């Protein structure tokens, strides 16, 4: 070492250190470069943009609360939406310090803590407008409305109330409310009562009819790199929240199928078609692989539509085959664990796809011409002026049956046709 001049040794060491730094910089640059990462901001915008005007939004989780508040405070975006974090409402300082930021909202106690004597439940939270006081999670619940609206209801219907990631307790169910998917959130609503209408009632057939308007659209971050943003990152969680919201829509539409088939089946198909398009097309060895079941659910919607003769039957036979085929392909590829239930799926699907009503025949593809809600033959051409024509009883019954099928959807209430 003494034979090498000091300045040379310095340059050599500097060169080695610099080379090592450049090597590691190149190796990790793609993962560490966040210059174009706007996923969390985009997520917040997607959530807020689907909220109706002046909504009261009860959030949970840091991702949701912080992204929404950032957009409202720093970008002045959708400041009409009142964002209240359910966990923060449990702090003793919240009501005293934050009450001024929630105009019109009356907090009935010091904190949201159902088990404490000085706490409130969701059923007790109130909305006030000077002299008027309405319980908003009891939100016109039963006869309390009359007691708190002495002025005739000037404040009635002021807020629609939503929650993100559910509610910390279920007191709202005692008053007949349930949570209905709406955007990334869920809305507190009650079933329709035409004898006692109020703004917090929901016609679930109309909800299904309008799914395309409030279902979250494919977000701009749907194709994020799962190698760069693996499970456990905020970016992954933002995409997961989109998948959770879409899954919630599909399952809710599916549950409405028996009562409102003509509304719910198209909604179910629309939702799961979008959901399957937005899934990664590769096995990620992460929680997203579980959503392989969406292909099974989508196929089940096609199966139901064929059985109920709703939609273009030939198209649905083809897509039933494709959807269940992709589900079985992913099962074989190890996307999900194969248990006895999955094995039963494999057997049942193969049997159903070979049954005449559901078997896809490419020779009939000429029948696949656009979307129709009910595939029917042309009704019997009856000419009321042709008095000489004698129609059989079977012909008349067929004519009236076909004509009835062409009438407006009876799933909808009067005034919505």
mmCIF file of C-alpha atoms in Angstrom:
data_model
loop_
_atom_site.group_PDB
_atom_site.id
_atom_site.type_symbol
_atom_site.label_atom_id
_atom_site.label_comp_id
_atom_site.label_asym_id
_atom_site.label_seq_id
_atom_site.Cartn_x
_atom_site.Cartn_y
_atom_site.Cartn_z
ATOM 1 C CA UNK A 1 0.000 0.000 0.000
ATOM 2 C CA UNK A 2 2.949 2.315 0.642
ATOM 3 C CA UNK A 3 3.979 1.983 -3.027
ATOM 4 C CA UNK A 4 0.609 3.488 -4.121
ATOM 5 C CA UNK A 5 0.381 7.260 -3.773
ATOM 6 C CA UNK A 6 -2.250 8.500 -1.337
ATOM 7 C CA UNK A 7 -4.166 10.411 -3.957
ATOM 8 C CA UNK A 8 -4.420 7.294 -6.132
ATOM 9 C CA UNK A 9 -5.704 5.253 -3.211
ATOM 10 C CA UNK A 10 -8.302 7.955 -2.556
ATOM 11 C CA UNK A 11 -9.457 7.939 -6.162
ATOM 12 C CA UNK A 12 -9.579 4.167 -6.216
ATOM 13 C CA UNK A 13 -11.666 3.928 -3.057
ATOM 14 C CA UNK A 14 -13.969 6.689 -4.303
ATOM 15 C CA UNK A 15 -14.375 4.867 -7.601
ATOM 16 C CA UNK A 16 -15.219 1.581 -5.904
ATOM 17 C CA UNK A 17 -17.700 3.218 -3.539
ATOM 18 C CA UNK A 18 -19.239 5.171 -6.419
ATOM 19 C CA UNK A 19 -19.570 2.021 -8.517
ATOM 20 C CA UNK A 20 -21.284 0.193 -5.676
ATOM 21 C CA UNK A 21 -23.696 3.098 -5.168
ATOM 22 C CA UNK A 22 -24.472 3.269 -8.894
ATOM 23 C CA UNK A 23 -25.019 -0.493 -8.981
ATOM 24 C CA UNK A 24 -27.513 -0.415 -6.098
ATOM 25 C CA UNK A 25 -29.147 2.715 -7.469
ATOM 26 C CA UNK A 26 -29.761 1.025 -10.814
ATOM 27 C CA UNK A 27 -30.901 -2.170 -9.118
ATOM 28 C CA UNK A 28 -33.506 -0.488 -6.941
ATOM 29 C CA UNK A 29 -34.370 2.624 -8.966
ATOM 30 C CA UNK A 30 -37.633 1.328 -10.389
ATOM 31 C CA UNK A 31 -38.868 0.282 -6.952
ATOM 32 C CA UNK A 32 -37.791 3.468 -5.183
ATOM 33 C CA UNK A 33 -38.816 5.982 -7.860
ATOM 34 C CA UNK A 34 -42.173 7.450 -6.781
ATOM 35 C CA UNK A 35 -42.109 10.533 -9.017
ATOM 36 C CA UNK A 36 -45.233 9.460 -10.901
ATOM 37 C CA UNK A 37 -47.043 7.778 -8.015
ATOM 38 C CA UNK A 38 -50.432 9.442 -7.545
ATOM 39 C CA UNK A 39 -52.321 6.314 -6.547
ATOM 40 C CA UNK A 40 -53.468 7.501 -3.117
ATOM 41 C CA UNK A 41 -54.614 10.866 -4.480
ATOM 42 C CA UNK A 42 -56.404 9.149 -7.378
ATOM 43 C CA UNK A 43 -58.070 6.785 -4.940
ATOM 44 C CA UNK A 44 -59.365 9.694 -2.864
ATOM 45 C CA UNK A 45 -60.762 11.404 -5.951
ATOM 46 C CA UNK A 46 -62.489 8.233 -7.088
ATOM 47 C CA UNK A 47 -64.153 7.887 -3.685
ATOM 48 C CA UNK A 48 -65.220 11.531 -3.362
ATOM 49 C CA UNK A 49 -66.439 11.910 -6.933
ATOM 50 C CA UNK A 50 -69.106 9.267 -6.404
ATOM 51 C CA UNK A 51 -70.513 10.932 -3.297
ATOM 52 C CA UNK A 52 -73.790 12.859 -3.768
ATOM 53 C CA UNK A 53 -73.830 16.559 -2.805
ATOM 54 C CA UNK A 54 -73.606 17.379 0.917
ATOM 55 C CA UNK A 55 -73.265 13.757 1.959
ATOM 56 C CA UNK A 56 -72.299 12.828 5.499
ATOM 57 C CA UNK A 57 -69.501 10.284 5.130
ATOM 58 C CA UNK A 58 -68.480 8.204 8.150
ATOM 59 C CA UNK A 59 -65.088 6.776 7.275
ATOM 60 C CA UNK A 60 -62.623 4.348 8.784
ATOM 61 C CA UNK A 61 -58.992 3.461 7.929
ATOM 62 C CA UNK A 62 -56.105 5.899 7.463
ATOM 63 C CA UNK A 63 -56.064 5.468 3.694
ATOM 64 C CA UNK A 64 -59.607 6.712 3.234
ATOM 65 C CA UNK A 65 -59.808 9.428 5.876
ATOM 66 C CA UNK A 66 -56.414 10.964 5.104
ATOM 67 C CA UNK A 67 -56.723 10.861 1.318
ATOM 68 C CA UNK A 68 -60.155 12.518 1.432
ATOM 69 C CA UNK A 69 -59.108 15.187 3.909
ATOM 70 C CA UNK A 70 -55.941 15.914 1.888
ATOM 71 C CA UNK A 71 -58.019 16.550 -1.239
ATOM 72 C CA UNK A 72 -60.521 18.711 0.620
ATOM 73 C CA UNK A 73 -57.966 20.814 2.507
ATOM 74 C CA UNK A 74 -55.134 21.077 -0.027
ATOM 75 C CA UNK A 75 -57.028 20.896 -3.332
ATOM 76 C CA UNK A 76 -60.411 22.254 -2.161
ATOM 77 C CA UNK A 77 -62.029 19.257 -3.835
ATOM 78 C CA UNK A 78 -65.597 18.251 -2.863
ATOM 79 C CA UNK A 79 -65.627 20.234 0.353
ATOM 80 C CA UNK A 80 -69.398 19.816 0.460
ATOM 81 C CA UNK A 81 -68.916 16.231 1.686
ATOM 82 C CA UNK A 82 -68.660 16.034 5.487
ATOM 83 C CA UNK A 83 -65.985 13.458 6.341
ATOM 84 C CA UNK A 84 -66.006 12.113 9.911
ATOM 85 C CA UNK A 85 -63.715 9.279 10.927
ATOM 86 C CA UNK A 86 -65.460 6.759 13.201
ATOM 87 C CA UNK A 87 -62.277 6.019 15.121
ATOM 88 C CA UNK A 88 -61.560 9.706 15.723
ATOM 89 C CA UNK A 89 -65.133 10.208 16.934
ATOM 90 C CA UNK A 90 -64.222 7.830 19.768
ATOM 91 C CA UNK A 91 -61.630 10.296 21.097
ATOM 92 C CA UNK A 92 -62.700 12.549 23.965
ATOM 93 C CA UNK A 93 -61.318 15.643 22.213
ATOM 94 C CA UNK A 94 -63.185 15.109 18.936
ATOM 95 C CA UNK A 95 -66.574 16.676 19.611
ATOM 96 C CA UNK A 96 -65.209 19.705 21.473
ATOM 97 C CA UNK A 97 -62.480 20.352 18.920
ATOM 98 C CA UNK A 98 -64.133 19.343 15.638
ATOM 99 C CA UNK A 99 -67.821 20.164 16.095
ATOM 100 C CA UNK A 100 -67.353 23.479 14.264
ATOM 101 C CA UNK A 101 -66.177 21.605 11.147
ATOM 102 C CA UNK A 102 -69.474 19.720 10.839
ATOM 103 C CA UNK A 103 -72.181 22.353 10.362
ATOM 104 C CA UNK A 104 -75.637 20.918 10.929
ATOM 105 C CA UNK A 105 -74.418 17.734 12.608
ATOM 106 C CA UNK A 106 -75.426 17.341 16.250
ATOM 107 C CA UNK A 107 -73.270 14.985 18.276
ATOM 108 C CA UNK A 108 -75.518 13.740 21.114
ATOM 109 C CA UNK A 109 -72.687 12.982 23.534
ATOM 110 C CA UNK A 110 -68.981 13.545 24.071
ATOM 111 C CA UNK A 111 -67.749 10.567 22.084
ATOM 112 C CA UNK A 112 -68.797 7.639 19.917
ATOM 113 C CA UNK A 113 -68.457 4.775 22.375
ATOM 114 C CA UNK A 114 -71.576 2.603 22.682
ATOM 115 C CA UNK A 115 -70.486 0.789 25.874
ATOM 116 C CA UNK A 116 -69.782 3.954 27.879
ATOM 117 C CA UNK A 117 -72.570 5.804 29.705
ATOM 118 C CA UNK A 118 -71.359 9.114 28.257
ATOM 119 C CA UNK A 119 -71.028 7.702 24.728
ATOM 120 C CA UNK A 120 -73.434 7.473 21.825
ATOM 121 C CA UNK A 121 -74.379 4.774 19.328
ATOM 122 C CA UNK A 122 -74.957 5.163 15.612
ATOM 123 C CA UNK A 123 -78.651 5.223 16.331
ATOM 124 C CA UNK A 124 -78.303 8.384 18.414
ATOM 125 C CA UNK A 125 -76.249 10.709 16.201
ATOM 126 C CA UNK A 126 -78.219 13.797 15.282
ATOM 127 C CA UNK A 127 -78.627 16.442 12.638
ATOM 128 C CA UNK A 128 -79.770 19.906 13.564
ATOM 129 C CA UNK A 129 -80.713 23.093 11.818
ATOM 130 C CA UNK A 130 -81.109 25.833 14.407
ATOM 131 C CA UNK A 131 -84.341 24.787 16.087
ATOM 132 C CA UNK A 132 -84.748 21.436 14.315
ATOM 133 C CA UNK A 133 -83.108 18.238 15.509
ATOM 134 C CA UNK A 134 -83.184 14.956 13.643
ATOM 135 C CA UNK A 135 -81.497 11.748 14.603
ATOM 136 C CA UNK A 136 -79.494 10.918 11.505
ATOM 137 C CA UNK A 137 -78.558 7.394 12.352
ATOM 138 C CA UNK A 138 -81.888 7.105 13.832
ATOM 139 C CA UNK A 139 -82.474 9.331 10.894
ATOM 140 C CA UNK A 140 -86.239 9.680 10.970
ATOM 141 C CA UNK A 141 -86.169 6.326 12.741
ATOM 142 C CA UNK A 142 -89.772 5.451 13.522
ATOM 143 C CA UNK A 143 -91.779 8.075 15.442
ATOM 144 C CA UNK A 144 -88.745 10.108 16.573
ATOM 145 C CA UNK A 145 -89.075 12.176 13.394
ATOM 146 C CA UNK A 146 -92.341 13.738 14.496
ATOM 147 C CA UNK A 147 -90.913 14.701 17.859
ATOM 148 C CA UNK A 148 -87.933 16.542 16.388
ATOM 149 C CA UNK A 149 -89.604 18.314 13.472
ATOM 150 C CA UNK A 150 -91.956 20.819 15.079
ATOM 151 C CA UNK A 151 -91.310 23.272 12.245
ATOM 152 C CA UNK A 152 -92.805 20.976 9.641
ATOM 153 C CA UNK A 153 -89.573 19.353 8.517
ATOM 154 C CA UNK A 154 -87.332 22.119 7.122
ATOM 155 C CA UNK A 155 -84.305 19.943 7.817
ATOM 156 C CA UNK A 156 -85.908 16.739 6.571
ATOM 157 C CA UNK A 157 -83.686 15.006 4.039
ATOM 158 C CA UNK A 158 -80.698 17.299 4.548
ATOM 159 C CA UNK A 159 -78.093 14.547 4.660
ATOM 160 C CA UNK A 160 -77.620 11.212 2.983
ATOM 161 C CA UNK A 161 -75.434 9.139 5.273
ATOM 162 C CA UNK A 162 -72.669 6.821 4.068
ATOM 163 C CA UNK A 163 -70.042 4.682 5.700
ATOM 164 C CA UNK A 164 -66.732 3.291 4.564
ATOM 165 C CA UNK A 165 -65.513 -0.078 5.834
ATOM 166 C CA UNK A 166 -68.784 -0.651 7.664
ATOM 167 C CA UNK A 167 -69.969 0.511 11.048
ATOM 168 C CA UNK A 168 -68.331 -0.239 14.376
ATOM 169 C CA UNK A 169 -71.674 -1.446 15.757
ATOM 170 C CA UNK A 170 -75.090 -2.479 14.468
ATOM 171 C CA UNK A 171 -77.556 -0.258 16.338
ATOM 172 C CA UNK A 172 -78.917 1.060 13.029
ATOM 173 C CA UNK A 173 -80.366 -2.390 12.309
ATOM 174 C CA UNK A 174 -82.739 -2.009 15.263
ATOM 175 C CA UNK A 175 -84.572 0.687 13.328
ATOM 176 C CA UNK A 176 -84.807 -1.340 10.104
ATOM 177 C CA UNK A 177 -81.857 0.211 8.287
ATOM 178 C CA UNK A 178 -79.263 -1.648 6.299
ATOM 179 C CA UNK A 179 -76.194 -0.687 4.295
ATOM 180 C CA UNK A 180 -76.557 -0.553 0.501
ATOM 181 C CA UNK A 181 -73.515 -0.380 -1.837
ATOM 182 C CA UNK A 182 -72.988 3.076 -3.325
ATOM 183 C CA UNK A 183 -69.669 3.871 -4.999
ATOM 184 C CA UNK A 184 -66.807 2.872 -2.732
ATOM 185 C CA UNK A 185 -69.084 3.346 0.273
ATOM 186 C CA UNK A 186 -72.339 1.997 1.642
ATOM 187 C CA UNK A 187 -75.461 4.059 2.287
ATOM 188 C CA UNK A 188 -77.740 3.659 5.288
ATOM 189 C CA UNK A 189 -81.219 3.104 3.865
ATOM 190 C CA UNK A 190 -84.558 1.506 4.629
ATOM 191 C CA UNK A 191 -86.880 -0.449 2.306
ATOM 192 C CA UNK A 192 -89.537 1.466 0.392
ATOM 193 C CA UNK A 193 -92.765 2.189 2.249
ATOM 194 C CA UNK A 194 -95.192 3.880 -0.129
ATOM 195 C CA UNK A 195 -97.494 4.742 2.767
ATOM 196 C CA UNK A 196 -94.764 6.585 4.639
ATOM 197 C CA UNK A 197 -92.189 7.873 2.162
ATOM 198 C CA UNK A 198 -89.017 9.574 3.340
ATOM 199 C CA UNK A 199 -85.667 10.519 1.762
ATOM 200 C CA UNK A 200 -83.805 7.611 3.331
ATOM 201 C CA UNK A 201 -85.872 4.881 1.721
ATOM 202 C CA UNK A 202 -84.451 2.959 -1.211
ATOM 203 C CA UNK A 203 -86.136 1.167 -4.077
ATOM 204 C CA UNK A 204 -83.696 -1.689 -4.643
ATOM 205 C CA UNK A 205 -85.046 -2.396 -8.106
ATOM 206 C CA UNK A 206 -84.129 1.167 -9.075
ATOM 207 C CA UNK A 207 -80.756 0.717 -7.385
ATOM 208 C CA UNK A 208 -80.139 -2.231 -9.704
ATOM 209 C CA UNK A 209 -81.417 -0.317 -12.743
ATOM 210 C CA UNK A 210 -78.917 2.482 -12.088
ATOM 211 C CA UNK A 211 -75.857 0.411 -11.133
ATOM 212 C CA UNK A 212 -73.999 1.707 -14.192
ATOM 213 C CA UNK A 213 -74.282 5.226 -12.738
ATOM 214 C CA UNK A 214 -72.901 4.647 -9.237
ATOM 215 C CA UNK A 215 -70.731 1.521 -9.530
ATOM 216 C CA UNK A 216 -67.057 2.570 -9.240
ATOM 217 C CA UNK A 217 -65.505 2.831 -12.683
ATOM 218 C CA UNK A 218 -62.227 1.163 -13.538
ATOM 219 C CA UNK A 219 -59.710 3.315 -11.617
ATOM 220 C CA UNK A 220 -56.584 4.770 -13.272
ATOM 221 C CA UNK A 221 -54.384 2.707 -10.947
ATOM 222 C CA UNK A 222 -55.895 -0.681 -11.851
ATOM 223 C CA UNK A 223 -52.717 -1.776 -13.650
ATOM 224 C CA UNK A 224 -50.187 -0.870 -10.952
ATOM 225 C CA UNK A 225 -47.141 -3.108 -10.698
ATOM 226 C CA UNK A 226 -47.756 -5.638 -7.941
ATOM 227 C CA UNK A 227 -44.017 -6.307 -7.867
ATOM 228 C CA UNK A 228 -43.392 -2.655 -7.004
ATOM 229 C CA UNK A 229 -46.457 -2.285 -4.799
ATOM 230 C CA UNK A 230 -46.955 -5.677 -3.132
ATOM 231 C CA UNK A 231 -49.452 -6.618 -0.461
ATOM 232 C CA UNK A 232 -49.020 -4.327 2.535
ATOM 233 C CA UNK A 233 -48.431 -1.084 0.606
ATOM 234 C CA UNK A 234 -50.934 1.772 0.436
ATOM 235 C CA UNK A 235 -51.092 1.419 -3.339
ATOM 236 C CA UNK A 236 -52.044 -2.228 -3.077
ATOM 237 C CA UNK A 237 -54.657 -1.348 -0.469
ATOM 238 C CA UNK A 238 -56.187 1.306 -2.751
ATOM 239 C CA UNK A 239 -56.652 -1.266 -5.507
ATOM 240 C CA UNK A 240 -57.974 -3.764 -2.987
ATOM 241 C CA UNK A 241 -60.619 -1.261 -1.850
ATOM 242 C CA UNK A 242 -61.799 -0.982 -5.460
ATOM 243 C CA UNK A 243 -62.083 -4.769 -5.699
ATOM 244 C CA UNK A 244 -63.913 -4.908 -2.358
ATOM 245 C CA UNK A 245 -66.419 -2.286 -3.535
ATOM 246 C CA UNK A 246 -67.098 -4.045 -6.851
ATOM 247 C CA UNK A 247 -67.437 -7.408 -5.105
ATOM 248 C CA UNK A 248 -69.948 -5.857 -2.690
ATOM 249 C CA UNK A 249 -72.006 -4.633 -5.657
ATOM 250 C CA UNK A 250 -72.004 -7.996 -7.384
ATOM 251 C CA UNK A 251 -73.075 -9.900 -4.282
ATOM 252 C CA UNK A 252 -75.825 -7.394 -3.458
ATOM 253 C CA UNK A 253 -77.214 -7.568 -7.006
ATOM 254 C CA UNK A 254 -77.077 -11.352 -6.796
ATOM 255 C CA UNK A 255 -79.108 -11.312 -3.566
ATOM 256 C CA UNK A 256 -81.799 -9.229 -5.289
ATOM 257 C CA UNK A 257 -82.157 -11.742 -8.097
ATOM 258 C CA UNK A 258 -85.181 -13.607 -6.792
ATOM 259 C CA UNK A 259 -87.238 -10.501 -6.024
ATOM 260 C CA UNK A 260 -86.182 -8.288 -8.954
ATOM 261 C CA UNK A 261 -84.750 -10.616 -11.626
ATOM 262 C CA UNK A 262 -85.141 -8.280 -14.599
ATOM 263 C CA UNK A 263 -83.323 -5.491 -12.771
ATOM 264 C CA UNK A 264 -80.844 -7.448 -10.705
ATOM 265 C CA UNK A 265 -79.560 -9.930 -13.295
ATOM 266 C CA UNK A 266 -78.352 -7.263 -15.763
ATOM 267 C CA UNK A 267 -76.808 -5.390 -12.817
ATOM 268 C CA UNK A 268 -75.065 -8.545 -11.629
ATOM 269 C CA UNK A 269 -73.717 -9.271 -15.112
ATOM 270 C CA UNK A 270 -72.614 -5.662 -15.648
ATOM 271 C CA UNK A 271 -70.750 -5.649 -12.333
ATOM 272 C CA UNK A 272 -68.948 -8.968 -12.643
ATOM 273 C CA UNK A 273 -68.072 -8.346 -16.302
ATOM 274 C CA UNK A 274 -66.270 -5.173 -15.242
ATOM 275 C CA UNK A 275 -64.743 -6.924 -12.230
ATOM 276 C CA UNK A 276 -63.248 -9.767 -14.260
ATOM 277 C CA UNK A 277 -61.884 -7.347 -16.880
ATOM 278 C CA UNK A 278 -60.032 -5.472 -14.146
ATOM 279 C CA UNK A 279 -58.392 -8.487 -12.507
ATOM 280 C CA UNK A 280 -54.684 -9.201 -13.083
ATOM 281 C CA UNK A 281 -54.317 -11.689 -15.929
ATOM 282 C CA UNK A 282 -51.559 -13.534 -14.093
ATOM 283 C CA UNK A 283 -51.185 -15.369 -10.792
ATOM 284 C CA UNK A 284 -49.819 -12.841 -8.282
ATOM 285 C CA UNK A 285 -49.624 -15.138 -5.231
ATOM 286 C CA UNK A 286 -51.492 -12.460 -3.306
ATOM 287 C CA UNK A 287 -55.016 -11.901 -2.009
ATOM 288 C CA UNK A 288 -56.194 -10.849 -5.480
ATOM 289 C CA UNK A 289 -55.935 -14.464 -6.634
ATOM 290 C CA UNK A 290 -58.991 -15.218 -4.491
ATOM 291 C CA UNK A 291 -61.133 -13.085 -6.818
ATOM 292 C CA UNK A 292 -60.916 -15.973 -9.273
ATOM 293 C CA UNK A 293 -64.381 -16.737 -7.854
ATOM 294 C CA UNK A 294 -65.664 -13.740 -9.842
ATOM 295 C CA UNK A 295 -65.540 -15.869 -12.987
ATOM 296 C CA UNK A 296 -67.672 -18.446 -11.214
ATOM 297 C CA UNK A 297 -70.098 -15.723 -10.068
ATOM 298 C CA UNK A 298 -70.289 -14.165 -13.533
ATOM 299 C CA UNK A 299 -71.011 -17.561 -15.057
ATOM 300 C CA UNK A 300 -73.712 -18.141 -12.457
ATOM 301 C CA UNK A 301 -75.354 -14.860 -13.492
ATOM 302 C CA UNK A 302 -75.368 -16.021 -17.125
ATOM 303 C CA UNK A 303 -76.736 -19.378 -15.974
ATOM 304 C CA UNK A 304 -79.585 -17.640 -14.130
ATOM 305 C CA UNK A 305 -80.328 -15.348 -17.070
ATOM 306 C CA UNK A 306 -80.618 -18.311 -19.427
ATOM 307 C CA UNK A 307 -82.896 -20.130 -17.016
ATOM 308 C CA UNK A 308 -85.109 -17.062 -16.618
ATOM 309 C CA UNK A 309 -84.894 -16.122 -20.327
ATOM 310 C CA UNK A 310 -83.510 -12.674 -19.560
ATOM 311 C CA UNK A 311 -81.013 -11.171 -21.966
ATOM 312 C CA UNK A 312 -79.574 -12.447 -25.229
ATOM 313 C CA UNK A 313 -79.602 -16.178 -24.558
ATOM 314 C CA UNK A 314 -77.098 -17.179 -27.246
ATOM 315 C CA UNK A 315 -74.609 -14.579 -26.069
ATOM 316 C CA UNK A 316 -75.065 -15.709 -22.499
ATOM 317 C CA UNK A 317 -74.507 -19.370 -23.423
ATOM 318 C CA UNK A 318 -71.209 -18.410 -25.031
ATOM 319 C CA UNK A 319 -70.154 -16.248 -22.087
ATOM 320 C CA UNK A 320 -71.279 -18.879 -19.578
ATOM 321 C CA UNK A 321 -68.899 -21.327 -21.241
ATOM 322 C CA UNK A 322 -66.090 -18.740 -21.311
ATOM 323 C CA UNK A 323 -66.556 -17.588 -17.695
ATOM 324 C CA UNK A 324 -66.727 -21.018 -16.123
ATOM 325 C CA UNK A 325 -63.935 -22.146 -18.413
ATOM 326 C CA UNK A 326 -61.665 -19.356 -17.127
ATOM 327 C CA UNK A 327 -62.649 -20.160 -13.552
ATOM 328 C CA UNK A 328 -61.686 -23.817 -14.012
ATOM 329 C CA UNK A 329 -58.447 -22.845 -15.785
ATOM 330 C CA UNK A 330 -57.439 -20.662 -12.855
ATOM 331 C CA UNK A 331 -58.384 -23.367 -10.388
ATOM 332 C CA UNK A 332 -56.132 -25.826 -12.231
ATOM 333 C CA UNK A 333 -53.353 -23.196 -12.230
ATOM 334 C CA UNK A 334 -53.512 -22.953 -8.444
ATOM 335 C CA UNK A 335 -55.062 -19.497 -8.032
ATOM 336 C CA UNK A 336 -57.244 -20.850 -5.228
ATOM 337 C CA UNK A 337 -57.067 -23.859 -2.972
ATOM 338 C CA UNK A 338 -58.922 -26.885 -4.331
ATOM 339 C CA UNK A 339 -61.212 -28.220 -1.634
ATOM 340 C CA UNK A 340 -64.315 -30.408 -1.830
ATOM 341 C CA UNK A 341 -66.456 -27.395 -2.763
ATOM 342 C CA UNK A 342 -64.242 -26.514 -5.721
ATOM 343 C CA UNK A 343 -64.218 -30.143 -6.842
ATOM 344 C CA UNK A 344 -68.002 -30.126 -6.732
ATOM 345 C CA UNK A 345 -67.981 -26.934 -8.823
ATOM 346 C CA UNK A 346 -65.888 -28.671 -11.471
ATOM 347 C CA UNK A 347 -68.312 -31.578 -11.700
ATOM 348 C CA UNK A 348 -71.468 -29.436 -11.687
ATOM 349 C CA UNK A 349 -70.175 -26.972 -14.283
ATOM 350 C CA UNK A 350 -69.203 -29.709 -16.716
ATOM 351 C CA UNK A 351 -72.633 -31.297 -16.345
ATOM 352 C CA UNK A 352 -74.544 -28.010 -16.787
ATOM 353 C CA UNK A 353 -72.529 -26.906 -19.807
ATOM 354 C CA UNK A 354 -73.533 -30.128 -21.560
ATOM 355 C CA UNK A 355 -77.264 -29.685 -20.896
ATOM 356 C CA UNK A 356 -79.321 -28.553 -23.939
ATOM 357 C CA UNK A 357 -80.648 -25.270 -22.464
ATOM 358 C CA UNK A 358 -77.130 -24.116 -21.558
ATOM 359 C CA UNK A 359 -74.914 -25.804 -24.138
ATOM 360 C CA UNK A 360 -73.215 -23.334 -26.457
ATOM 361 C CA UNK A 361 -73.612 -24.071 -30.169
ATOM 362 C CA UNK A 362 -71.467 -21.786 -32.414
ATOM 363 C CA UNK A 363 -73.792 -22.542 -35.313
ATOM 364 C CA UNK A 364 -76.427 -20.376 -33.606
ATOM 365 C CA UNK A 365 -74.228 -17.278 -33.297
ATOM 366 C CA UNK A 366 -76.387 -15.503 -35.869
ATOM 367 C CA UNK A 367 -78.937 -15.147 -33.067
ATOM 368 C CA UNK A 368 -76.503 -13.013 -31.080
ATOM 369 C CA UNK A 369 -77.603 -9.595 -32.312
ATOM 370 C CA UNK A 370 -77.434 -6.910 -29.650
ATOM 371 C CA UNK A 371 -78.744 -6.870 -26.108
ATOM 372 C CA UNK A 372 -82.380 -7.532 -25.392
ATOM 373 C CA UNK A 373 -83.914 -8.132 -22.008
ATOM 374 C CA UNK A 374 -86.170 -10.982 -23.108
ATOM 375 C CA UNK A 375 -85.540 -13.161 -26.111
ATOM 376 C CA UNK A 376 -88.939 -13.985 -27.645
ATOM 377 C CA UNK A 377 -90.277 -14.911 -31.004
ATOM 378 C CA UNK A 378 -92.458 -12.462 -32.880
ATOM 379 C CA UNK A 379 -95.977 -12.515 -31.389
ATOM 380 C CA UNK A 380 -98.764 -13.937 -33.448
ATOM 381 C CA UNK A 381 -99.889 -11.365 -36.002
ATOM 382 C CA UNK A 382 -103.557 -10.948 -35.169
ATOM 383 C CA UNK A 383 -105.595 -8.657 -37.346
ATOM 384 C CA UNK A 384 -108.671 -7.504 -35.386
ATOM 385 C CA UNK A 385 -110.416 -6.518 -38.646
ATOM 386 C CA UNK A 386 -110.040 -9.978 -40.136
ATOM 387 C CA UNK A 387 -113.320 -11.407 -38.913
ATOM 388 C CA UNK A 388 -113.033 -14.483 -41.111
ATOM 389 C CA UNK A 389 -109.855 -15.724 -39.460
ATOM 390 C CA UNK A 390 -110.463 -18.241 -36.684
ATOM 391 C CA UNK A 391 -107.695 -18.479 -34.066
ATOM 392 C CA UNK A 392 -107.265 -21.492 -31.876
ATOM 393 C CA UNK A 393 -107.268 -21.164 -28.112
ATOM 394 C CA UNK A 394 -103.548 -22.049 -28.060
ATOM 395 C CA UNK A 395 -102.789 -19.271 -30.557
ATOM 396 C CA UNK A 396 -104.694 -16.702 -28.521
ATOM 397 C CA UNK A 397 -102.993 -17.745 -25.271
ATOM 398 C CA UNK A 398 -99.587 -17.554 -26.958
ATOM 399 C CA UNK A 399 -100.411 -14.119 -28.387
ATOM 400 C CA UNK A 400 -101.420 -12.687 -25.001
ATOM 401 C CA UNK A 401 -98.426 -14.257 -23.286
ATOM 402 C CA UNK A 402 -96.018 -12.704 -25.787
ATOM 403 C CA UNK A 403 -97.732 -9.333 -25.568
ATOM 404 C CA UNK A 404 -97.525 -9.394 -21.778
ATOM 405 C CA UNK A 405 -93.785 -10.079 -21.954
ATOM 406 C CA UNK A 406 -93.352 -6.930 -24.029
ATOM 407 C CA UNK A 407 -95.006 -4.753 -21.397
ATOM 408 C CA UNK A 408 -92.818 -2.521 -19.177
ATOM 409 C CA UNK A 409 -90.896 -4.293 -16.436
ATOM 410 C CA UNK A 410 -93.265 -4.937 -13.543
ATOM 411 C CA UNK A 411 -90.299 -4.888 -11.175
ATOM 412 C CA UNK A 412 -90.539 -1.108 -11.281
ATOM 413 C CA UNK A 413 -93.056 0.831 -9.196
ATOM 414 C CA UNK A 414 -95.689 3.079 -10.799
ATOM 415 C CA UNK A 415 -94.124 6.219 -12.228
ATOM 416 C CA UNK A 416 -90.756 4.604 -12.976
ATOM 417 C CA UNK A 417 -91.644 2.959 -16.310
#
